[in-house]
């Protein structure tokens, strides 16, 4: 059974095999109606596969926590963030991009984001990054690391915004990230803030992935790859 001492776990999966129609249909039928309805509203094949992957990871995570079926009882807050209707002490976050989907399940309020590293429009940093972040990005662009640095900043920022439960309704320029000898430095409204912990994974070439936990004492989560093709 779930208890508050359980560790945070990150689950991730490769969704590329879901383009096989018989496999997609078999896995789709294993999901609760709320996830099936979400998938049904999507048109592009890639989006359907990514949503399927996110749903499968949440289902798997609940089963691992001894809470099979809880993924079928979700509600949403006023900003649209989903949460467990019957388990107020358990939190999750989902994300997907390209060929990957991820899920974080935690006793702490959590957010996660995964993004494929790709060229970005220069208008985006001006809209959501702070002046300090834009200066860092500019320096990294001169070294040929602009796309990856943009992706790191974006995934960290979005993981925090998801953890707040407000998403981009929370002013993105109120939070800022920098790096010091491998350490992630987080500032909130201009002041360094240690009440959130941030983690990054770099084991997926061509992608950035980050998680945020609202706990200054949270330990590094375990990252677990899950295959649904067996």
Short mmCIF file of C-alpha atoms in Angstrom, two decimals:
data_model
loop_
_atom_site.label_atom_id
_atom_site.label_comp_id
_atom_site.label_asym_id
_atom_site.label_seq_id
_atom_site.Cartn_x
_atom_site.Cartn_y
_atom_site.Cartn_z
CA UNK A 1 0.00 0.00 0.00
CA UNK A 2 1.00 3.62 -0.53
CA UNK A 3 2.61 5.49 2.33
CA UNK A 4 4.23 8.90 2.60
CA UNK A 5 7.69 7.37 3.03
CA UNK A 6 7.73 5.89 -0.47
CA UNK A 7 10.38 7.30 -2.76
CA UNK A 8 9.76 9.36 -5.83
CA UNK A 9 10.15 7.36 -9.04
CA UNK A 10 10.50 8.46 -12.65
CA UNK A 11 9.19 6.07 -15.30
CA UNK A 12 9.94 6.51 -18.99
CA UNK A 13 9.21 4.59 -22.17
CA UNK A 14 9.94 4.59 -25.90
CA UNK A 15 6.66 5.10 -27.76
CA UNK A 16 7.95 4.48 -31.30
CA UNK A 17 6.68 0.86 -31.36
CA UNK A 18 3.12 2.07 -30.68
CA UNK A 19 2.83 3.02 -34.34
CA UNK A 20 2.12 -0.67 -34.90
CA UNK A 21 -1.69 -0.65 -35.06
CA UNK A 22 -2.39 -4.06 -33.40
CA UNK A 23 -0.04 -3.20 -30.51
CA UNK A 24 -1.59 0.26 -30.16
CA UNK A 25 -5.11 -1.19 -30.00
CA UNK A 26 -4.17 -3.84 -27.46
CA UNK A 27 -2.52 -1.32 -25.15
CA UNK A 28 -5.24 1.27 -25.69
CA UNK A 29 -7.87 -1.21 -24.47
CA UNK A 30 -5.93 -1.71 -21.22
CA UNK A 31 -6.34 1.94 -20.22
CA UNK A 32 -9.20 3.50 -18.23
CA UNK A 33 -11.94 5.41 -20.11
CA UNK A 34 -10.59 8.84 -19.09
CA UNK A 35 -7.30 8.19 -20.91
CA UNK A 36 -8.99 6.54 -23.88
CA UNK A 37 -11.19 9.63 -24.29
CA UNK A 38 -8.12 11.87 -24.23
CA UNK A 39 -6.43 9.77 -26.92
CA UNK A 40 -9.61 9.77 -29.01
CA UNK A 41 -9.57 13.58 -29.15
CA UNK A 42 -6.11 13.56 -30.75
CA UNK A 43 -5.64 13.31 -34.52
CA UNK A 44 -1.91 13.07 -35.38
CA UNK A 45 -0.54 9.55 -34.97
CA UNK A 46 2.47 10.74 -33.00
CA UNK A 47 0.32 12.60 -30.48
CA UNK A 48 -1.90 9.56 -30.00
CA UNK A 49 1.13 7.35 -29.40
CA UNK A 50 2.64 9.80 -26.93
CA UNK A 51 -0.62 10.12 -25.01
CA UNK A 52 -0.89 6.34 -24.96
CA UNK A 53 2.63 6.12 -23.55
CA UNK A 54 1.89 8.64 -20.80
CA UNK A 55 -1.28 6.78 -19.83
CA UNK A 56 0.49 3.43 -19.75
CA UNK A 57 3.24 4.83 -17.52
CA UNK A 58 0.74 6.27 -15.05
CA UNK A 59 -1.13 2.96 -14.97
CA UNK A 60 2.14 1.07 -14.42
CA UNK A 61 3.27 3.50 -11.72
CA UNK A 62 0.01 3.09 -9.79
CA UNK A 63 0.33 -0.68 -9.97
CA UNK A 64 3.92 -0.47 -8.70
CA UNK A 65 2.72 1.63 -5.74
CA UNK A 66 0.03 -0.94 -4.92
CA UNK A 67 -2.73 1.35 -6.16
CA UNK A 68 -3.94 -0.43 -9.27
CA UNK A 69 -6.85 1.38 -10.88
CA UNK A 70 -6.25 4.80 -9.32
CA UNK A 71 -5.27 6.16 -12.75
CA UNK A 72 -8.94 5.81 -13.66
CA UNK A 73 -10.02 8.26 -10.93
CA UNK A 74 -8.54 11.61 -11.84
CA UNK A 75 -9.76 15.14 -11.35
CA UNK A 76 -8.40 18.52 -12.48
CA UNK A 77 -7.75 21.74 -10.62
CA UNK A 78 -8.92 25.12 -11.89
CA UNK A 79 -5.84 25.37 -14.14
CA UNK A 80 -6.37 21.96 -15.71
CA UNK A 81 -3.67 20.05 -13.82
CA UNK A 82 -4.79 16.44 -13.25
CA UNK A 83 -4.58 14.84 -9.82
CA UNK A 84 -5.73 11.69 -8.06
CA UNK A 85 -9.30 12.22 -6.89
CA UNK A 86 -8.97 9.63 -4.10
CA UNK A 87 -5.33 10.05 -3.06
CA UNK A 88 -4.57 13.63 -1.95
CA UNK A 89 -1.18 12.60 -0.55
CA UNK A 90 0.12 11.16 -3.82
CA UNK A 91 1.20 13.28 -6.78
CA UNK A 92 2.09 12.68 -10.40
CA UNK A 93 3.15 14.53 -13.51
CA UNK A 94 3.30 13.43 -17.14
CA UNK A 95 5.23 14.64 -20.17
CA UNK A 96 6.12 13.45 -23.65
CA UNK A 97 8.10 14.58 -26.67
CA UNK A 98 9.34 12.89 -29.83
CA UNK A 99 9.70 9.16 -29.17
CA UNK A 100 9.59 9.35 -25.36
CA UNK A 101 7.04 9.67 -22.58
CA UNK A 102 7.73 10.07 -18.86
CA UNK A 103 5.83 9.98 -15.60
CA UNK A 104 6.86 11.02 -12.10
CA UNK A 105 4.99 9.58 -9.10
CA UNK A 106 5.81 11.06 -5.71
CA UNK A 107 4.61 11.77 -2.17
CA UNK A 108 5.75 15.35 -2.91
CA UNK A 109 4.05 17.83 -5.21
CA UNK A 110 5.79 17.20 -8.51
CA UNK A 111 6.24 18.36 -12.08
CA UNK A 112 8.22 16.91 -14.97
CA UNK A 113 9.03 17.77 -18.55
CA UNK A 114 10.85 16.11 -21.43
CA UNK A 115 11.69 17.87 -24.69
CA UNK A 116 13.51 16.99 -27.87
CA UNK A 117 16.49 19.26 -28.46
CA UNK A 118 15.76 21.30 -31.58
CA UNK A 119 16.11 24.82 -32.99
CA UNK A 120 14.01 27.39 -31.15
CA UNK A 121 12.40 30.66 -32.13
CA UNK A 122 14.19 33.67 -30.65
CA UNK A 123 10.86 35.15 -29.54
CA UNK A 124 10.37 32.37 -27.00
CA UNK A 125 13.24 33.30 -24.60
CA UNK A 126 12.10 36.93 -24.73
CA UNK A 127 8.64 35.83 -23.60
CA UNK A 128 9.40 33.28 -20.86
CA UNK A 129 13.05 33.66 -19.78
CA UNK A 130 14.42 36.18 -17.31
CA UNK A 131 17.19 38.61 -18.24
CA UNK A 132 19.72 36.41 -16.46
CA UNK A 133 18.56 33.34 -18.37
CA UNK A 134 18.71 35.19 -21.68
CA UNK A 135 22.27 36.32 -20.95
CA UNK A 136 23.25 32.73 -20.13
CA UNK A 137 21.60 31.50 -23.32
CA UNK A 138 23.40 34.14 -25.38
CA UNK A 139 26.79 33.07 -24.01
CA UNK A 140 26.01 29.41 -24.65
CA UNK A 141 24.95 30.17 -28.23
CA UNK A 142 28.39 31.64 -28.87
CA UNK A 143 29.86 28.28 -27.82
CA UNK A 144 27.51 26.29 -30.05
CA UNK A 145 25.47 25.03 -27.10
CA UNK A 146 22.43 27.25 -27.52
CA UNK A 147 19.86 24.61 -28.44
CA UNK A 148 20.75 22.31 -25.55
CA UNK A 149 20.92 25.17 -23.04
CA UNK A 150 17.55 26.47 -24.19
CA UNK A 151 16.10 22.98 -23.78
CA UNK A 152 17.58 22.59 -20.28
CA UNK A 153 16.18 25.93 -19.14
CA UNK A 154 12.80 25.20 -20.71
CA UNK A 155 12.38 21.74 -19.15
CA UNK A 156 13.45 22.97 -15.72
CA UNK A 157 11.10 25.94 -15.91
CA UNK A 158 8.17 23.88 -17.16
CA UNK A 159 8.73 21.22 -14.49
CA UNK A 160 8.43 23.96 -11.85
CA UNK A 161 5.37 25.52 -13.46
CA UNK A 162 3.69 22.11 -13.51
CA UNK A 163 4.58 21.56 -9.85
CA UNK A 164 2.87 24.84 -8.89
CA UNK A 165 -0.35 23.42 -10.34
CA UNK A 166 -0.80 26.58 -12.40
CA UNK A 167 1.31 25.90 -15.48
CA UNK A 168 1.93 29.03 -17.54
CA UNK A 169 -0.76 30.85 -15.60
CA UNK A 170 2.11 31.30 -13.13
CA UNK A 171 4.36 34.14 -14.41
CA UNK A 172 7.26 32.32 -16.08
CA UNK A 173 9.58 35.30 -15.58
CA UNK A 174 9.16 35.00 -11.80
CA UNK A 175 11.34 31.88 -11.74
CA UNK A 176 14.92 31.69 -12.92
CA UNK A 177 17.57 29.00 -13.34
CA UNK A 178 21.34 29.09 -13.57
CA UNK A 179 24.11 26.54 -13.22
CA UNK A 180 27.18 26.48 -10.99
CA UNK A 181 29.65 23.59 -11.26
CA UNK A 182 26.86 21.19 -12.17
CA UNK A 183 24.49 22.47 -9.50
CA UNK A 184 21.08 23.83 -10.47
CA UNK A 185 20.47 27.24 -8.90
CA UNK A 186 16.80 28.18 -8.61
CA UNK A 187 15.53 31.68 -7.86
CA UNK A 188 11.94 32.73 -7.25
CA UNK A 189 11.07 36.39 -7.69
CA UNK A 190 14.72 37.33 -7.58
CA UNK A 191 15.63 35.37 -4.43
CA UNK A 192 17.43 32.02 -4.27
CA UNK A 193 14.91 29.38 -3.22
CA UNK A 194 15.74 26.01 -1.66
CA UNK A 195 12.22 24.73 -1.05
CA UNK A 196 12.18 22.96 -4.42
CA UNK A 197 14.55 20.28 -5.67
CA UNK A 198 15.34 19.85 -9.36
CA UNK A 199 16.75 16.84 -11.16
CA UNK A 200 17.88 16.29 -14.74
CA UNK A 201 18.48 13.14 -16.78
CA UNK A 202 20.84 13.08 -19.75
CA UNK A 203 20.65 9.38 -20.62
CA UNK A 204 18.37 10.02 -23.62
CA UNK A 205 20.55 11.37 -26.46
CA UNK A 206 18.96 14.33 -28.18
CA UNK A 207 16.54 15.08 -25.32
CA UNK A 208 16.44 17.02 -22.07
CA UNK A 209 14.36 15.79 -19.13
CA UNK A 210 13.79 17.41 -15.75
CA UNK A 211 11.69 16.92 -12.63
CA UNK A 212 10.75 19.31 -9.83
CA UNK A 213 9.74 18.25 -6.33
CA UNK A 214 8.32 20.65 -3.75
CA UNK A 215 10.65 19.48 -1.01
CA UNK A 216 14.06 20.81 -0.09
CA UNK A 217 15.04 17.37 1.21
CA UNK A 218 13.89 15.13 -1.62
CA UNK A 219 16.41 12.51 -2.68
CA UNK A 220 17.42 11.82 -6.27
CA UNK A 221 14.53 9.85 -7.78
CA UNK A 222 15.12 6.47 -9.36
CA UNK A 223 14.64 6.47 -13.13
CA UNK A 224 13.07 3.27 -14.46
CA UNK A 225 12.69 2.32 -18.12
CA UNK A 226 9.46 0.46 -18.87
CA UNK A 227 8.73 -1.51 -22.04
CA UNK A 228 5.16 -2.33 -23.07
CA UNK A 229 6.06 -4.35 -26.15
CA UNK A 230 6.41 -7.74 -24.52
#
